Coordinates of C-alpha atoms in Angstrom, one line a residue:
Chain A
M32 CA -9.9 -21.2 -32.8
A33 CA -11.8 -23.3 -30.4
K34 CA -15.6 -22.9 -30.7
R35 CA -16.7 -25.6 -28.2
I36 CA -16.1 -24.5 -24.6
G37 CA -16.9 -26.4 -21.4
F38 CA -17.3 -24.6 -18.1
I39 CA -17.1 -26.2 -14.7
G40 CA -17.8 -24.2 -11.6
L41 CA -20.8 -21.8 -12.0
G42 CA -20.4 -19.8 -8.8
T43 CA -20.4 -16.1 -8.1
M44 CA -17.6 -15.6 -10.7
G45 CA -18.1 -18.6 -12.9
K46 CA -21.7 -18.0 -13.9
P47 CA -21.3 -14.5 -15.4
M48 CA -18.1 -15.6 -17.0
A49 CA -19.8 -18.6 -18.7
R50 CA -22.6 -16.2 -19.8
N51 CA -20.2 -13.9 -21.4
L52 CA -18.8 -16.9 -23.4
L53 CA -22.4 -17.7 -24.6
K54 CA -22.9 -14.0 -25.6
A55 CA -19.6 -14.1 -27.6
G56 CA -21.0 -16.9 -29.6
F57 CA -19.2 -19.9 -28.2
E58 CA -20.9 -23.3 -27.9
L59 CA -21.1 -23.9 -24.2
T60 CA -21.4 -27.1 -22.2
V61 CA -21.9 -27.1 -18.5
C62 CA -22.7 -29.7 -15.8
G63 CA -24.7 -29.7 -12.6
H64 CA -22.4 -30.0 -9.6
V65 CA -23.3 -28.4 -6.3
N66 CA -26.0 -25.9 -7.2
L67 CA -28.4 -26.6 -10.1
V68 CA -29.9 -23.1 -10.3
P69 CA -27.1 -21.5 -12.5
V70 CA -27.1 -24.6 -14.6
E71 CA -30.8 -24.2 -15.5
E72 CA -30.3 -20.5 -16.1
L73 CA -27.5 -21.1 -18.6
R74 CA -29.5 -23.9 -20.2
H75 CA -32.3 -21.4 -21.0
E76 CA -29.7 -19.1 -22.5
G77 CA -28.4 -21.8 -24.9
A78 CA -25.9 -23.9 -23.0
T79 CA -25.9 -27.7 -23.3
V80 CA -26.2 -29.4 -19.9
V81 CA -24.5 -32.8 -19.2
D82 CA -24.0 -34.9 -16.1
C83 CA -20.3 -34.7 -15.2
P84 CA -16.9 -33.2 -16.0
R85 CA -16.1 -36.2 -18.1
E86 CA -19.0 -35.5 -20.5
V87 CA -18.2 -31.8 -20.5
A88 CA -14.7 -32.6 -21.7
Q89 CA -15.9 -35.1 -24.3
R90 CA -17.9 -32.3 -26.0
S91 CA -15.3 -29.5 -25.6
E92 CA -12.1 -28.2 -27.2
V93 CA -11.4 -26.0 -24.2
V94 CA -12.5 -26.9 -20.6
I95 CA -12.5 -24.0 -18.2
T96 CA -12.5 -24.7 -14.4
C97 CA -13.4 -21.9 -11.9
L98 CA -13.5 -23.7 -8.5
P99 CA -13.0 -22.9 -4.8
D100 CA -9.7 -24.6 -4.0
T101 CA -6.9 -26.9 -5.0
A102 CA -8.6 -30.1 -3.8
V103 CA -11.7 -29.5 -5.8
V104 CA -9.7 -28.8 -8.9
Q105 CA -7.8 -32.0 -8.5
E106 CA -11.0 -34.0 -7.9
V107 CA -12.8 -32.4 -11.0
V108 CA -9.8 -33.1 -13.2
F109 CA -8.5 -36.4 -12.0
G110 CA -11.5 -37.9 -10.0
P111 CA -14.1 -40.4 -11.2
D112 CA -16.0 -39.0 -14.2
G113 CA -13.5 -36.2 -14.2
V114 CA -12.1 -34.1 -17.1
M115 CA -9.2 -36.4 -17.8
E116 CA -11.5 -39.3 -18.5
G117 CA -13.3 -37.4 -21.2
A118 CA -10.6 -35.2 -22.7
T119 CA -9.0 -36.2 -25.9
E120 CA -5.5 -35.3 -27.1
G121 CA -5.2 -31.6 -28.1
C122 CA -7.8 -30.5 -25.6
I123 CA -6.9 -27.5 -23.4
V124 CA -7.8 -27.0 -19.7
I125 CA -7.9 -23.4 -18.5
D126 CA -8.0 -23.3 -14.7
M127 CA -9.3 -19.9 -13.6
S128 CA -9.4 -20.8 -9.9
T129 CA -6.9 -19.5 -7.4
I130 CA -5.0 -22.5 -6.2
S131 CA -1.5 -23.7 -5.2
P132 CA 1.1 -22.9 -7.8
T133 CA 3.0 -26.1 -6.9
A134 CA -0.2 -28.2 -7.4
T135 CA -0.8 -26.3 -10.7
R136 CA 2.5 -27.5 -12.1
E137 CA 1.7 -31.1 -11.0
I138 CA -1.7 -31.0 -12.7
A139 CA -0.2 -29.5 -15.9
S140 CA 2.5 -32.2 -15.9
R141 CA 0.0 -35.1 -15.5
L142 CA -2.3 -33.6 -18.2
A143 CA 0.7 -33.2 -20.6
E144 CA 1.4 -37.0 -20.4
R145 CA -2.0 -37.5 -22.0
G146 CA -1.5 -34.7 -24.6
I147 CA -3.7 -32.3 -22.8
E148 CA -2.5 -28.7 -22.5
M149 CA -3.1 -26.5 -19.5
L150 CA -3.1 -22.8 -18.7
D151 CA -3.4 -21.4 -15.2
A152 CA -5.5 -18.2 -15.5
P153 CA -6.5 -16.8 -12.1
I154 CA -8.6 -13.6 -12.2
S155 CA -9.1 -10.4 -10.3
G156 CA -11.8 -7.8 -10.6
G157 CA -14.6 -9.4 -8.5
E158 CA -18.2 -10.2 -9.4
T159 CA -18.7 -6.7 -11.0
G160 CA -15.8 -7.4 -13.4
A161 CA -17.0 -11.0 -14.1
I162 CA -20.5 -9.6 -15.1
A163 CA -19.1 -6.8 -17.2
G164 CA -16.4 -9.0 -18.8
T165 CA -13.7 -6.6 -17.6
L166 CA -11.7 -9.0 -15.4
T167 CA -7.9 -8.9 -15.2
I168 CA -6.8 -12.4 -16.2
M169 CA -3.2 -13.5 -15.5
V170 CA -2.0 -16.4 -17.6
G171 CA 0.7 -19.0 -17.1
G172 CA 1.6 -21.9 -19.4
K173 CA 2.9 -22.3 -23.0
E174 CA 2.8 -19.0 -24.9
S175 CA 1.4 -20.8 -28.0
V176 CA -1.4 -22.3 -26.0
F177 CA -2.1 -18.8 -24.5
E178 CA -2.3 -17.4 -28.0
A179 CA -4.7 -20.2 -29.2
C180 CA -7.0 -19.3 -26.2
W181 CA -6.9 -15.5 -26.8
S182 CA -10.5 -15.1 -28.1
T183 CA -11.9 -17.3 -25.3
L184 CA -10.1 -15.2 -22.6
E185 CA -11.0 -12.0 -24.3
A186 CA -14.7 -12.8 -24.0
M187 CA -14.3 -12.7 -20.2
G188 CA -11.6 -10.1 -19.4
K189 CA -10.3 -6.8 -20.4
S190 CA -6.7 -6.8 -19.1
I191 CA -5.1 -10.2 -20.1
V192 CA -1.5 -10.6 -19.1
Y193 CA 0.8 -13.5 -20.0
V194 CA 3.1 -14.0 -17.1
G195 CA 5.3 -17.1 -17.9
G196 CA 5.4 -20.9 -17.5
H197 CA 3.0 -23.2 -15.7
G198 CA 2.0 -21.9 -12.3
S199 CA 3.4 -18.4 -12.8
A200 CA 0.0 -16.8 -13.0
Q201 CA -1.0 -18.4 -9.7
I202 CA 2.2 -17.0 -8.2
I203 CA 1.6 -13.5 -9.4
K204 CA -2.0 -13.8 -8.2
L205 CA -0.7 -14.7 -4.7
C206 CA 1.7 -11.7 -4.9
N207 CA -1.2 -9.5 -5.6
Q208 CA -3.2 -10.9 -2.7
V209 CA -0.3 -10.4 -0.4
A210 CA 0.4 -6.8 -1.6
V211 CA -3.3 -5.7 -1.5
T212 CA -3.9 -7.3 1.9
L213 CA -0.8 -5.6 3.5
G214 CA -1.7 -2.4 1.8
Q215 CA -5.1 -2.6 3.3
I216 CA -3.7 -3.2 6.8
A217 CA -1.5 -0.1 6.2
A218 CA -4.7 1.9 5.6
F219 CA -6.5 0.4 8.7
E220 CA -3.6 1.2 11.0
A221 CA -3.0 4.7 9.6
F222 CA -6.8 5.6 9.7
T223 CA -7.3 4.2 13.2
L224 CA -4.3 6.1 14.6
G225 CA -5.3 9.4 13.0
A226 CA -9.0 9.1 13.8
K227 CA -8.4 8.1 17.4
A228 CA -6.1 11.1 17.7
G229 CA -8.9 13.4 16.6
L230 CA -8.7 13.7 12.8
K231 CA -11.7 13.2 10.6
P232 CA -11.4 10.0 8.5
E233 CA -12.4 12.1 5.4
V234 CA -9.4 14.4 6.0
I235 CA -7.0 11.5 6.4
Q236 CA -8.4 9.9 3.2
R237 CA -8.1 13.2 1.3
V238 CA -4.5 13.9 2.4
L239 CA -3.1 10.3 2.1
S240 CA -4.7 10.0 -1.4
K241 CA -2.1 12.7 -2.5
T242 CA 1.0 11.8 -0.6
T243 CA 3.6 9.0 -1.0
A244 CA 1.2 6.8 1.0
R245 CA -1.3 6.7 -1.9
S246 CA -2.7 3.4 -3.1
W247 CA -5.8 2.0 -4.8
V248 CA -7.0 0.8 -1.3
I249 CA -6.8 4.4 0.1
Q250 CA -8.0 6.2 -2.9
D251 CA -10.7 3.9 -4.1
K252 CA -11.6 1.1 -1.7
M253 CA -11.6 2.7 1.7
P254 CA -14.3 5.4 0.9
R255 CA -16.9 2.7 -0.3
T256 CA -16.1 0.1 2.4
V257 CA -14.6 1.0 5.7
L258 CA -15.5 4.7 5.6
A259 CA -19.1 3.9 4.5
G260 CA -19.4 1.0 7.0
N261 CA -20.3 -1.2 4.1
F262 CA -18.9 -4.8 4.0
E263 CA -21.8 -6.4 2.1
S264 CA -20.5 -7.0 -1.4
G265 CA -17.0 -7.8 -2.8
F266 CA -14.4 -10.4 -2.1
K267 CA -15.3 -12.4 1.0
L268 CA -13.0 -12.6 4.0
R269 CA -13.3 -16.4 3.9
L270 CA -11.8 -16.5 0.4
M271 CA -9.1 -14.0 1.1
C272 CA -8.1 -16.2 4.1
K273 CA -7.8 -19.1 1.7
D274 CA -5.6 -17.1 -0.7
L275 CA -3.3 -15.8 2.1
G276 CA -3.0 -19.4 3.3
L277 CA -1.8 -20.4 -0.2
A278 CA 0.7 -17.6 -0.2
L279 CA 2.0 -18.6 3.3
E280 CA 2.2 -22.3 2.1
L281 CA 4.3 -21.2 -0.9
A282 CA 6.5 -19.1 1.4
K283 CA 6.9 -22.1 3.7
E284 CA 7.9 -24.4 0.7
M285 CA 10.7 -21.9 0.0
D286 CA 11.7 -21.2 3.6
L287 CA 10.9 -17.5 3.3
P288 CA 10.2 -15.4 6.4
L289 CA 7.3 -13.2 5.4
F290 CA 6.6 -11.5 8.8
A291 CA 3.8 -9.2 7.8
L292 CA 2.0 -11.8 5.7
A293 CA 2.0 -14.2 8.7
L294 CA 0.6 -11.5 10.9
A295 CA -2.0 -10.5 8.4
Y296 CA -3.1 -14.1 8.0
N297 CA -3.6 -14.4 11.7
L298 CA -5.6 -11.2 12.0
Y299 CA -7.8 -12.3 9.0
I300 CA -8.6 -15.7 10.5
L301 CA -9.2 -14.1 13.9
V302 CA -11.9 -11.9 12.3
K303 CA -13.2 -14.9 10.3
S304 CA -13.5 -16.8 13.6
Q305 CA -15.8 -14.0 14.8
G306 CA -18.4 -15.1 12.3
K307 CA -17.5 -12.5 9.6
G308 CA -16.1 -14.8 6.9
E309 CA -19.0 -14.1 4.5
L310 CA -18.4 -10.3 4.6
E311 CA -16.1 -8.3 2.3
N312 CA -12.5 -8.8 3.6
S313 CA -12.1 -5.1 4.7
V314 CA -14.3 -6.1 7.6
V315 CA -11.0 -6.9 9.3
S316 CA -10.9 -3.1 10.0
T317 CA -13.6 -3.7 12.7
L318 CA -10.9 -5.4 14.8
Y319 CA -9.1 -2.1 14.9
Q320 CA -12.2 0.1 15.2
E321 CA -13.5 -2.0 18.2
A322 CA -10.2 -1.9 20.0
A323 CA -10.0 1.9 19.5
G324 CA -13.7 2.4 20.4
I325 CA -14.4 4.3 17.2
D326 CA -16.6 3.9 14.1
L327 CA -14.8 5.2 11.1
S328 CA -18.0 5.5 9.2
K329 CA -19.6 7.8 11.8
M330 CA -17.0 10.4 12.6
Chain B
M296 CA 2.1 39.8 5.5
A297 CA 5.3 39.0 7.4
K298 CA 8.5 40.0 5.6
R299 CA 11.1 39.2 8.2
I300 CA 11.6 35.4 8.6
G301 CA 13.9 33.6 11.0
F302 CA 15.0 30.0 10.1
I303 CA 16.5 27.6 12.7
G304 CA 17.7 24.2 11.5
L305 CA 19.7 24.4 8.3
G306 CA 20.0 20.7 7.6
T307 CA 19.4 18.7 4.4
M308 CA 15.8 20.0 4.3
G309 CA 16.2 23.3 6.1
K310 CA 18.9 24.9 4.0
P311 CA 17.2 24.6 0.6
M312 CA 13.9 25.7 2.2
A313 CA 15.6 28.8 3.7
R314 CA 17.2 29.5 0.3
N315 CA 13.7 29.5 -1.3
L316 CA 12.5 32.1 1.2
L317 CA 15.5 34.3 0.2
K318 CA 14.7 33.8 -3.4
A319 CA 11.1 34.8 -2.8
G320 CA 12.2 38.1 -1.4
F321 CA 11.9 37.5 2.4
E322 CA 14.4 39.1 4.8
L323 CA 16.0 36.1 6.3
T324 CA 17.8 35.7 9.7
V325 CA 19.6 32.5 10.6
C326 CA 22.0 31.4 13.4
G327 CA 25.0 29.1 13.6
H328 CA 24.1 26.0 15.6
V329 CA 25.7 22.7 14.8
N330 CA 27.2 23.2 11.4
L331 CA 28.5 26.6 10.2
V332 CA 28.8 25.7 6.5
P333 CA 25.2 26.3 5.5
V334 CA 25.1 29.5 7.6
E335 CA 28.0 30.9 5.6
E336 CA 26.4 29.9 2.3
L337 CA 23.2 31.7 3.2
R338 CA 25.1 34.7 4.5
H339 CA 26.6 35.1 1.0
E340 CA 23.2 34.8 -0.5
G341 CA 21.8 37.7 1.6
A342 CA 20.8 36.2 5.0
T343 CA 21.6 38.0 8.2
V344 CA 23.5 35.8 10.7
V345 CA 23.1 36.1 14.4
D346 CA 24.3 34.1 17.4
C347 CA 21.3 32.3 18.9
P348 CA 17.6 31.5 18.5
R349 CA 16.8 34.4 20.8
E350 CA 18.4 36.9 18.4
V351 CA 16.7 35.2 15.5
A352 CA 13.3 35.7 17.2
Q353 CA 14.1 39.3 18.1
R354 CA 14.6 40.2 14.4
S355 CA 11.7 38.1 13.0
E356 CA 7.9 38.2 12.6
V357 CA 7.9 34.5 11.8
V358 CA 10.3 32.0 13.2
I359 CA 10.6 28.7 11.3
T360 CA 12.2 25.6 13.0
C361 CA 13.2 22.5 11.0
L362 CA 14.9 20.3 13.6
P363 CA 15.7 16.6 14.1
D364 CA 13.4 15.7 17.1
T365 CA 11.1 16.8 19.9
A366 CA 13.8 17.4 22.5
V367 CA 15.8 19.7 20.1
V368 CA 12.6 21.7 19.3
Q369 CA 11.9 22.1 23.0
E370 CA 15.5 23.2 23.7
V371 CA 15.5 25.7 20.8
V372 CA 12.2 27.2 21.8
F373 CA 12.3 27.2 25.6
G374 CA 16.0 26.7 26.4
P375 CA 18.5 29.5 27.4
D376 CA 18.9 32.0 24.6
G377 CA 15.9 30.3 23.0
V378 CA 13.1 31.6 20.7
M379 CA 10.8 32.4 23.6
E380 CA 13.3 34.8 25.2
G381 CA 13.5 36.9 22.0
A382 CA 10.0 36.6 20.6
T383 CA 7.5 39.5 21.1
E384 CA 3.8 39.3 21.2
G385 CA 2.3 38.6 17.8
C386 CA 5.3 36.6 16.6
I387 CA 4.5 33.3 14.9
V388 CA 6.5 30.1 15.3
I389 CA 6.2 27.6 12.5
D390 CA 7.6 24.2 13.4
M391 CA 8.3 22.2 10.3
S392 CA 10.1 19.3 12.1
T393 CA 8.3 16.0 12.5
I394 CA 7.9 15.7 16.3
S395 CA 5.4 14.4 18.9
P396 CA 1.8 15.7 18.4
T397 CA 1.3 15.7 22.2
A398 CA 4.5 17.8 22.7
T399 CA 3.4 20.1 19.9
R400 CA 0.2 20.9 21.7
E401 CA 2.1 21.6 24.9
I402 CA 4.6 23.9 23.1
A403 CA 1.7 25.8 21.4
S404 CA 0.0 26.2 24.7
R405 CA 3.1 27.6 26.5
L406 CA 3.8 30.0 23.6
A407 CA 0.1 31.1 23.6
E408 CA 0.5 32.3 27.2
R409 CA 3.1 34.8 25.9
G410 CA 0.9 35.9 23.0
I411 CA 3.0 33.9 20.5
E412 CA 1.1 31.8 17.9
M413 CA 2.3 28.5 16.6
L414 CA 1.7 26.3 13.6
D415 CA 2.9 22.7 13.2
A416 CA 3.8 22.3 9.6
P417 CA 5.6 19.0 8.9
I418 CA 6.7 18.3 5.4
S419 CA 7.0 15.5 2.9
G420 CA 8.7 15.4 -0.5
G421 CA 12.4 14.8 0.5
E422 CA 15.5 16.8 -0.4
T423 CA 14.4 17.1 -4.0
G424 CA 11.2 18.7 -3.1
A425 CA 12.9 21.0 -0.6
I426 CA 15.3 22.2 -3.3
A427 CA 12.6 22.6 -6.0
G428 CA 10.1 24.2 -3.6
T429 CA 7.6 21.5 -4.3
L430 CA 7.2 20.1 -0.8
T431 CA 3.9 18.9 0.6
I432 CA 3.3 20.9 3.8
M433 CA 0.6 19.8 6.2
V434 CA -0.5 22.5 8.6
G435 CA -2.1 22.4 12.1
G436 CA -3.1 25.4 14.3
K437 CA -5.5 28.3 14.1
E438 CA -6.9 28.8 10.5
S439 CA -6.4 32.6 10.7
V440 CA -2.7 32.1 11.5
F441 CA -2.4 29.6 8.7
E442 CA -3.8 32.2 6.3
A443 CA -1.4 34.8 7.6
C444 CA 1.5 32.5 6.8
W445 CA 0.3 31.5 3.3
S446 CA 2.9 33.4 1.3
T447 CA 5.7 32.1 3.6
L448 CA 4.6 28.5 3.2
E449 CA 4.0 28.9 -0.6
A450 CA 7.7 29.9 -1.0
M451 CA 8.7 26.4 0.1
G452 CA 5.9 24.0 -0.9
K453 CA 3.5 23.2 -3.7
S454 CA 0.7 21.2 -2.0
I455 CA -0.2 23.0 1.2
V456 CA -3.0 21.4 3.2
Y457 CA -4.6 22.8 6.3
V458 CA -5.5 19.8 8.5
G459 CA -7.0 21.2 11.8
G460 CA -6.0 22.4 15.3
H461 CA -2.6 22.3 17.0
G462 CA -0.8 19.0 16.5
S463 CA -3.2 17.7 13.8
A464 CA -0.5 18.1 11.1
Q465 CA 1.9 16.1 13.1
I466 CA -0.7 13.4 13.5
I467 CA -1.4 13.2 9.7
K468 CA 2.3 13.2 9.1
L469 CA 2.6 10.1 11.3
C470 CA -0.4 8.5 9.6
N471 CA 1.5 9.1 6.3
Q472 CA 4.7 7.5 7.6
V473 CA 2.7 4.5 9.0
A474 CA 0.8 4.0 5.7
V475 CA 3.9 4.4 3.4
T476 CA 6.0 2.1 5.6
L477 CA 3.4 -0.7 5.7
G478 CA 2.8 -0.2 2.0
Q479 CA 6.5 -0.6 1.4
I480 CA 6.6 -3.8 3.5
A481 CA 3.6 -5.0 1.4
A482 CA 5.8 -4.5 -1.7
F483 CA 8.9 -6.2 -0.2
E484 CA 7.0 -9.3 0.8
A485 CA 5.1 -9.6 -2.5
F486 CA 8.2 -9.1 -4.6
T487 CA 10.3 -11.5 -2.5
L488 CA 7.6 -14.2 -2.7
G489 CA 7.2 -13.9 -6.4
A490 CA 10.8 -13.5 -7.3
K491 CA 11.9 -16.5 -5.1
A492 CA 9.2 -18.5 -6.8
G493 CA 10.7 -17.7 -10.2
L494 CA 9.0 -14.6 -11.6
K495 CA 11.1 -11.7 -12.9
P496 CA 10.8 -8.6 -10.6
E497 CA 10.1 -6.5 -13.6
V498 CA 7.1 -8.6 -14.4
I499 CA 5.8 -8.4 -10.8
Q500 CA 6.2 -4.7 -10.9
R501 CA 4.4 -4.3 -14.2
V502 CA 1.5 -6.5 -13.2
L503 CA 1.0 -5.1 -9.7
S504 CA 1.2 -1.6 -11.0
K505 CA -2.1 -2.2 -12.7
T506 CA -4.1 -4.3 -10.2
T507 CA -5.8 -3.5 -7.0
A508 CA -2.4 -3.8 -5.3
R509 CA -1.1 -0.7 -7.0
S510 CA 0.4 2.1 -4.9
W511 CA 3.0 4.9 -5.2
V512 CA 5.6 2.6 -3.7
I513 CA 5.1 -0.2 -6.3
Q514 CA 4.6 2.1 -9.3
D515 CA 7.2 4.8 -8.5
K516 CA 9.6 4.0 -5.7
M517 CA 10.4 0.3 -6.2
P518 CA 11.9 0.7 -9.7
R519 CA 14.4 3.4 -8.6
T520 CA 15.3 1.9 -5.2
V521 CA 15.0 -1.8 -4.6
L522 CA 14.8 -3.0 -8.2
A523 CA 17.8 -0.7 -9.1
G524 CA 19.7 -1.7 -5.9
N525 CA 20.0 2.0 -5.1
F526 CA 19.6 3.1 -1.5
E527 CA 21.9 6.1 -1.7
S528 CA 19.6 9.1 -1.7
G529 CA 16.2 9.8 -0.1
F530 CA 14.7 9.6 3.3
K531 CA 17.2 7.9 5.7
L532 CA 16.3 4.7 7.5
R533 CA 17.4 6.3 10.8
L534 CA 14.9 9.1 10.4
M535 CA 12.1 6.8 9.5
C536 CA 12.8 4.8 12.6
K537 CA 12.4 8.0 14.6
D538 CA 9.0 8.8 12.9
L539 CA 7.7 5.2 13.4
G540 CA 8.8 5.5 17.0
L541 CA 6.7 8.7 17.4
A542 CA 3.7 6.9 15.8
L543 CA 4.1 4.0 18.2
E544 CA 4.4 6.4 21.1
L545 CA 1.1 8.1 20.0
A546 CA -0.6 4.7 19.7
K547 CA 0.6 3.8 23.1
E548 CA -0.7 7.0 24.7
M549 CA -4.1 6.0 23.3
D550 CA -3.9 2.2 24.1
L551 CA -4.2 1.3 20.4
P552 CA -3.0 -2.1 19.2
L553 CA -1.3 -1.4 15.9
F554 CA 0.1 -4.9 15.1
A555 CA 1.8 -4.2 11.8
L556 CA 3.3 -0.9 12.9
A557 CA 4.9 -2.6 15.9
L558 CA 6.3 -5.3 13.6
A559 CA 7.5 -2.8 11.0
Y560 CA 9.3 -0.7 13.7
N561 CA 11.1 -3.8 14.9
L562 CA 12.2 -4.8 11.3
Y563 CA 13.4 -1.2 10.7
I564 CA 15.5 -0.9 13.8
L565 CA 16.8 -4.4 13.2
V566 CA 18.2 -3.2 9.8
K567 CA 19.4 0.0 11.4
S568 CA 21.3 -2.1 13.9
Q569 CA 23.1 -3.7 10.9
G570 CA 24.8 -0.3 10.2
K571 CA 22.3 0.8 7.5
G572 CA 20.7 3.7 9.2
E573 CA 22.2 6.3 6.9
L574 CA 20.8 4.6 3.8
E575 CA 17.4 5.3 2.2
N576 CA 14.7 3.4 4.2
S577 CA 13.9 0.9 1.5
V578 CA 17.2 -0.7 2.4
V579 CA 15.0 -2.8 4.8
S580 CA 14.3 -4.9 1.7
T581 CA 17.8 -6.3 2.1
L582 CA 16.6 -8.2 5.1
Y583 CA 14.1 -10.1 2.9
Q584 CA 16.5 -10.5 -0.1
E585 CA 19.3 -11.9 2.1
A586 CA 16.9 -14.4 3.8
A587 CA 15.6 -15.5 0.3
G588 CA 19.1 -15.6 -1.1
I589 CA 18.1 -13.3 -4.0
D590 CA 19.1 -9.9 -5.3
L591 CA 16.0 -8.2 -6.8
S592 CA 18.2 -5.8 -8.8
K593 CA 19.9 -8.6 -10.6
M594 CA 17.2 -11.0 -11.7

């Protein structure tokens, strides 16, 4: 079992995940990249701080990346002073970012030429799940590598699902984003229609939570976001736009007509263009509420 | 409590609902309309058969209608030999059809002028629920009238929800149809994307049943319809097209832009135009499967 872990990408998700590795007793190495504050925090908690991804890789059996997009992952792995320059044969890279499945397969293939294994391991569960160590982690890559990394993943997540070969976890993550987004639009349109026609949002929520329309979005998310008028914390609209863009890109590579996804993507970037990209993604409901002249949190 | 019930509309749903009223000990009156077979069946089980809705109303304290669309309900209630000609003051009409909420309010208002009360009480739960007496019944109208009809409704349904004034149950029914339809499209697009990209549909179903994408459609309906390649029994595409048309009409009356509903309606009538209107409405998934060149039930 690997004891020496490197962690690159100490953002909203990455920092608490890295902290949970420290708590679980792993020897952690991190490097300053964009923001030095989380690096200093983790140094005080016992992490070793180095200068670049190359040095992180030199000191680690497993290197975890948790980064904003495909281009940044490629740069951190293959760029100057990147992971590939420091990693030795037998090292494992676990990419926990949400990035292109096609790019993931290419990265895995280039790393394999140097004897470096890779897992794609995108996450869901948000900042709360990252802090509590209860993330859902979807994993793609060789099953033997997945098994070798079990204790590392277990320190960060609760529901850990092996999906299949390289890129397959990125694919299922995109399927999830497509389904949850379209399920959310289902809720927005049903609630707007009913409330504008005179029903109380609370009544709509109560009834649709019991019928064949029921979903996590209607039962769990709507009451604490749209119906509470609260878009402050949670998965940002800007990041969901990125994920939906990746899903559309994948659909385009395969010549698939995904009508509702294309529509949803356009609605989401429209609301992002209104300066709402940093809010929780259910802020897209304001487009419907404003057009209807209603406020679902005050009816 | 009313003991004499009239039932008009002995179709797929109406016949088993009428039978459950007989079993519960109500005195039932029915009339031959389009199809005489169910009328004869119910006669053998103890129902009284008369010639027209007027005669049904003359013999009944409560008249239930369960009919295909707004125009038929209007004809049966207000047309020649219709319910209004036979109903006396204090009679209650319970319309269990799914029809226009606006037309429902007009019907209730015209009946009220003659001292006849009305409830709108659309149902969900399908033929299985109608047979088992486990329907969900949403009820709109005066609360006192709803209470007076409790034992009648209880003979046909399990979950009986009072929603609000006249038309409100029709509104919530349309909200349900919008939410379940868009939730279904969410599943179709997520499954098509993932399966075309190489994942097994069974893996997609298993993972998305646990994440924030989870819904009744993904957890319960997909395995026995799309993933089984079975579109034989259940709520017909033709009828869902009708309900989505009603929802769009309501949105139009209120000047609401419901982007995804408009898209869904067009996809649904497209597949209906391919001669699939009599199949279960998840047959719309074949549009995606054919475009992707995959069969989700054989992967």
